[in-house]
Short mmCIF file of C-alpha atoms and ligand atoms in Angstrom, two decimals:
data_model
loop_
_atom_site.label_atom_id
_atom_site.label_comp_id
_atom_site.label_asym_id
_atom_site.label_seq_id
_atom_site.Cartn_x
_atom_site.Cartn_y
_atom_site.Cartn_z
CA MET A 1426 -0.37 -0.12 0.16
CA GLY A 1427 1.46 3.75 -0.41
CA GLN A 1428 1.96 6.03 1.98
CA GLY A 1429 -0.89 8.49 0.29
CA ASN A 1430 -3.78 4.97 1.12
CA LEU A 1431 -2.41 5.09 4.62
CA THR A 1432 -5.65 5.78 6.30
CA LYS A 1433 -5.39 8.19 9.55
CA GLY A 1434 -6.01 4.71 12.07
CA ASP A 1435 -3.12 2.78 9.34
CA CYS A 1436 -0.65 5.74 10.89
CA GLU A 1437 -1.51 5.68 14.65
CA MET A 1438 -0.75 1.28 14.26
CA LYS A 1439 2.28 2.59 12.68
CA ARG A 1440 3.78 5.20 14.42
CA LEU A 1441 3.22 1.74 17.93
CA SER A 1442 5.21 -1.53 17.52
CA ILE A 1443 5.51 -4.11 20.83
CA VAL A 1444 8.27 -6.34 21.34
CA LYS A 1445 9.91 -8.71 23.29
CA GLY A 1446 13.19 -6.91 24.54
CA ASP A 1447 14.86 -5.07 27.45
CA ILE A 1448 14.08 -1.91 27.65
CA VAL A 1449 17.53 -0.90 28.60
CA LYS A 1450 19.07 -1.43 25.05
CA ALA A 1451 15.90 1.03 23.65
CA LYS A 1452 17.33 3.48 21.58
CA THR A 1453 14.43 6.10 21.86
CA ASP A 1454 15.24 8.93 23.46
CA ALA A 1455 13.10 8.45 26.72
CA ILE A 1456 12.54 5.06 28.26
CA VAL A 1457 9.65 4.72 30.82
CA ASN A 1458 10.35 3.27 34.11
CA ALA A 1459 7.59 1.31 36.10
CA ALA A 1460 9.01 2.96 39.13
CA ASN A 1461 7.75 2.91 42.86
CA THR A 1462 6.52 5.97 45.01
CA SER A 1463 9.99 6.91 46.84
CA LEU A 1464 11.88 6.94 42.97
CA LEU A 1465 14.50 5.39 44.73
CA GLY A 1466 15.14 2.18 42.93
CA GLY A 1467 13.52 -1.61 43.63
CA GLY A 1468 13.61 -4.97 41.89
CA GLY A 1469 12.66 -5.59 38.29
CA VAL A 1470 12.84 -3.73 35.52
CA ASP A 1471 13.48 -0.53 37.57
CA GLY A 1472 16.21 -2.23 38.94
CA ALA A 1473 17.19 -2.86 35.94
CA ILE A 1474 17.00 0.55 34.79
CA HIS A 1475 19.52 1.81 37.48
CA ARG A 1476 21.81 -0.54 36.92
CA ALA A 1477 22.29 0.08 33.63
CA ALA A 1478 22.10 4.43 34.10
CA GLY A 1479 24.75 4.06 37.00
CA PRO A 1480 24.74 5.49 40.23
CA GLU A 1481 23.94 9.08 38.93
CA LEU A 1482 20.59 8.22 38.07
CA LEU A 1483 19.80 7.07 41.87
CA ALA A 1484 20.98 10.58 42.80
CA GLU A 1485 19.09 12.37 40.36
CA CYS A 1486 15.78 10.86 41.79
CA GLU A 1487 16.32 11.88 45.20
CA THR A 1488 16.52 15.36 44.67
CA LEU A 1489 12.52 14.79 43.26
CA HIS A 1490 11.12 13.28 46.88
CA GLY A 1491 9.64 10.65 45.32
CA CYS A 1492 6.06 10.52 43.45
CA ARG A 1493 2.09 9.95 43.91
CA THR A 1494 1.56 6.42 41.82
CA GLY A 1495 -0.37 7.25 38.28
CA GLU A 1496 1.94 10.15 37.65
CA ALA A 1497 4.58 10.58 36.30
CA LYS A 1498 8.71 12.48 37.21
CA ILE A 1499 11.60 12.30 34.00
CA THR A 1500 15.28 12.36 34.81
CA LYS A 1501 18.57 11.67 32.79
CA GLY A 1502 19.48 9.13 31.33
CA TYR A 1503 23.06 8.57 32.33
CA LYS A 1504 24.27 6.20 30.68
CA LEU A 1505 21.98 4.90 28.80
CA LYS A 1506 21.43 5.42 24.90
CA ALA A 1507 18.15 7.12 26.28
CA LYS A 1508 18.35 10.52 26.83
CA TYR A 1509 16.10 10.84 29.62
CA VAL A 1510 14.32 8.45 31.57
CA ILE A 1511 10.33 9.16 32.75
CA HIS A 1512 9.71 7.45 35.84
CA THR A 1513 6.23 6.08 36.67
CA PRO A 1514 4.76 4.03 40.09
CA GLY A 1515 2.07 1.80 38.19
CA PRO A 1516 -0.63 1.12 40.89
CA ILE A 1517 -0.26 -2.54 43.39
CA TRP A 1518 -3.63 -4.68 42.57
CA ARG A 1519 -5.58 -4.97 45.02
CA GLY A 1520 -8.88 -6.56 43.50
CA GLY A 1521 -9.87 -3.66 41.22
CA LYS A 1522 -11.90 -1.34 43.15
CA TRP A 1523 -9.12 0.61 44.28
CA GLY A 1524 -9.26 3.02 41.25
CA GLU A 1525 -6.31 0.59 39.92
CA GLU A 1526 -7.57 0.16 36.34
CA ASP A 1527 -7.78 4.56 36.33
CA LEU A 1528 -3.63 4.97 37.59
CA LEU A 1529 -2.97 3.17 35.50
CA ALA A 1530 -4.08 4.68 32.66
CA ASN A 1531 -2.87 7.99 34.46
CA CYS A 1532 0.75 6.66 33.99
CA TYR A 1533 0.57 6.47 30.54
CA ARG A 1534 -1.23 9.94 30.09
CA ASN A 1535 0.68 11.57 32.22
CA CYS A 1536 4.47 10.01 31.09
CA LEU A 1537 2.96 11.17 27.77
CA ALA A 1538 2.49 14.48 28.76
CA LEU A 1539 5.52 14.27 30.32
CA ALA A 1540 7.58 13.43 27.00
CA LYS A 1541 6.13 15.53 24.23
CA GLU A 1542 6.33 18.69 26.73
CA TYR A 1543 10.11 18.27 26.60
CA GLY A 1544 10.41 17.02 22.73
CA VAL A 1545 10.07 13.99 22.92
CA LYS A 1546 10.05 12.22 19.33
CA SER A 1547 10.32 8.02 20.61
CA ILE A 1548 10.33 6.15 23.72
CA ALA A 1549 9.43 2.82 25.16
CA PHE A 1550 7.08 1.95 27.89
CA PRO A 1551 7.53 -1.67 29.89
CA SER A 1552 4.50 -3.06 30.88
CA ILE A 1553 3.87 -1.12 33.48
CA SER A 1554 2.29 -3.02 36.53
CA THR A 1555 2.26 -6.51 35.35
CA GLY A 1556 5.23 -7.55 37.55
CA VAL A 1557 5.35 -7.61 41.61
CA TYR A 1558 2.57 -5.24 41.64
CA ARG A 1559 -0.11 -8.50 40.00
CA PHE A 1560 -2.49 -5.91 38.30
CA PRO A 1561 -3.83 -8.78 35.59
CA ILE A 1562 -1.98 -8.60 32.37
CA ASP A 1563 -5.01 -8.42 29.48
CA LEU A 1564 -6.85 -5.79 32.09
CA ALA A 1565 -3.16 -3.69 31.80
CA ALA A 1566 -2.45 -4.57 28.25
CA LYS A 1567 -6.05 -3.10 27.28
CA ILE A 1568 -5.23 -0.05 29.43
CA ALA A 1569 -1.81 0.75 27.51
CA VAL A 1570 -2.75 -0.24 24.31
CA GLY A 1571 -5.93 2.30 24.55
CA GLU A 1572 -4.11 5.16 26.06
CA ILE A 1573 -1.34 4.72 23.17
CA LEU A 1574 -3.38 4.49 20.50
CA HIS A 1575 -6.12 7.07 22.19
CA PHE A 1576 -2.64 9.78 21.90
CA LEU A 1577 -1.75 9.00 18.74
CA GLU A 1578 -5.45 10.02 17.93
CA THR A 1579 -4.45 13.57 18.46
CA ASP A 1580 -1.01 14.29 18.67
CA ASP A 1581 1.57 14.93 15.70
CA THR A 1582 4.84 15.04 17.18
CA MET A 1583 5.22 11.44 18.21
CA GLU A 1584 7.12 10.00 15.89
CA GLN A 1585 6.98 6.00 17.69
CA ILE A 1586 6.13 4.10 20.77
CA ILE A 1587 7.50 0.61 21.95
CA LEU A 1588 5.77 -1.31 23.77
CA VAL A 1589 8.98 -3.85 25.33
CA CYS A 1590 7.89 -6.67 27.01
CA PHE A 1591 10.44 -9.10 28.78
CA ASP A 1592 8.33 -12.51 27.88
CA GLU A 1593 6.30 -14.30 25.54
CA GLY A 1594 3.19 -13.70 27.26
CA THR A 1595 3.56 -10.18 27.72
CA LYS A 1596 3.56 -9.82 24.24
CA ALA A 1597 0.84 -11.85 23.88
CA ALA A 1598 -1.44 -10.32 25.65
CA TYR A 1599 -0.36 -6.67 23.91
CA GLN A 1600 -0.53 -7.78 20.71
CA LYS A 1601 -4.54 -9.33 21.76
CA ALA A 1602 -5.05 -6.09 22.95
CA PHE A 1603 -3.81 -4.26 19.98
CA ALA A 1604 -5.70 -6.44 17.52
CA GLU A 1605 -9.09 -6.15 19.27
CA LEU A 1606 -8.70 -1.89 19.78
CA THR A 1607 -8.28 -1.82 16.69
CA ALA A 1608 -10.13 -4.45 14.48
P1 ADP B 1990 5.48 -3.28 38.71
O1 ADP B 1990 6.22 -3.35 39.96
O2 ADP B 1990 5.55 -2.47 37.83
O3 ADP B 1990 5.20 -4.89 38.41
P2 ADP B 1990 7.76 -4.89 37.30
O4 ADP B 1990 9.51 -4.50 36.91
O5 ADP B 1990 8.13 -5.80 38.71
O6 ADP B 1990 6.91 -3.91 37.88
O7 ADP B 1990 7.32 -5.69 36.43
C1 ADP B 1990 6.91 -4.85 35.01
C2 ADP B 1990 7.22 -5.28 33.85
O8 ADP B 1990 8.68 -5.26 33.78
C3 ADP B 1990 7.11 -6.98 33.91
O9 ADP B 1990 6.41 -8.01 32.76
C4 ADP B 1990 8.65 -8.23 34.10
O10 ADP B 1990 8.30 -8.53 33.39
C5 ADP B 1990 9.24 -6.83 32.70
N1 ADP B 1990 10.63 -6.68 33.17
C6 ADP B 1990 11.56 -6.50 33.99
N2 ADP B 1990 12.84 -6.36 33.40
C7 ADP B 1990 12.41 -5.79 32.96
C8 ADP B 1990 13.50 -5.60 31.68
N3 ADP B 1990 14.71 -5.11 31.80
N4 ADP B 1990 12.61 -4.35 30.36
C9 ADP B 1990 11.52 -4.60 29.72
N5 ADP B 1990 10.83 -5.53 30.96
C10 ADP B 1990 12.02 -5.68 31.99
#
């Protein structure tokens, strides 16, 4: 299909990709960290990002005085290929009646708004909250892909958004959500 035949929907899909990999290796302008509210590092993807970025990342995080669940704060990327790290604490899943879905949607929305504010043209997200925070993967994938597609509908500055999945099961859930939301 030639570029001239692309619909707006096709264009949004072209700017979003779902891949399996390690987010610390992403060559995007920014990577998102599924942080905790202290912003002082943790396990999972948070630990991997801090290890790869080096101790200067923690030193900058210490100046930020934490971050509320669903909100986002930005730092430099230090030794990472990415220029920025956008830190967002996802909600801990406590059964679904504590606003978890809205809080997870806020994570994606606030990260994208902050990225835009800093002129970020490419950004990589991990699967926020679906590790030790135990958010159900199918629901998390639907919220993540839904928020990203919604953002791309009105945005014309972001060139590439990558959802970096750490395992095949996570990637399959995001692909399924993408297929359902773009059907
Ligand atoms: P949360 O506390 O938000 O649940 P976790 O780090 O425990 O965060 O898990 C979030 C997701 O990130 C999980 O799917 C986990 O497998 C994945 N993950 C862990 N390390 C990496 C990494 N280096 N790159 C990308 N994803 C990762």
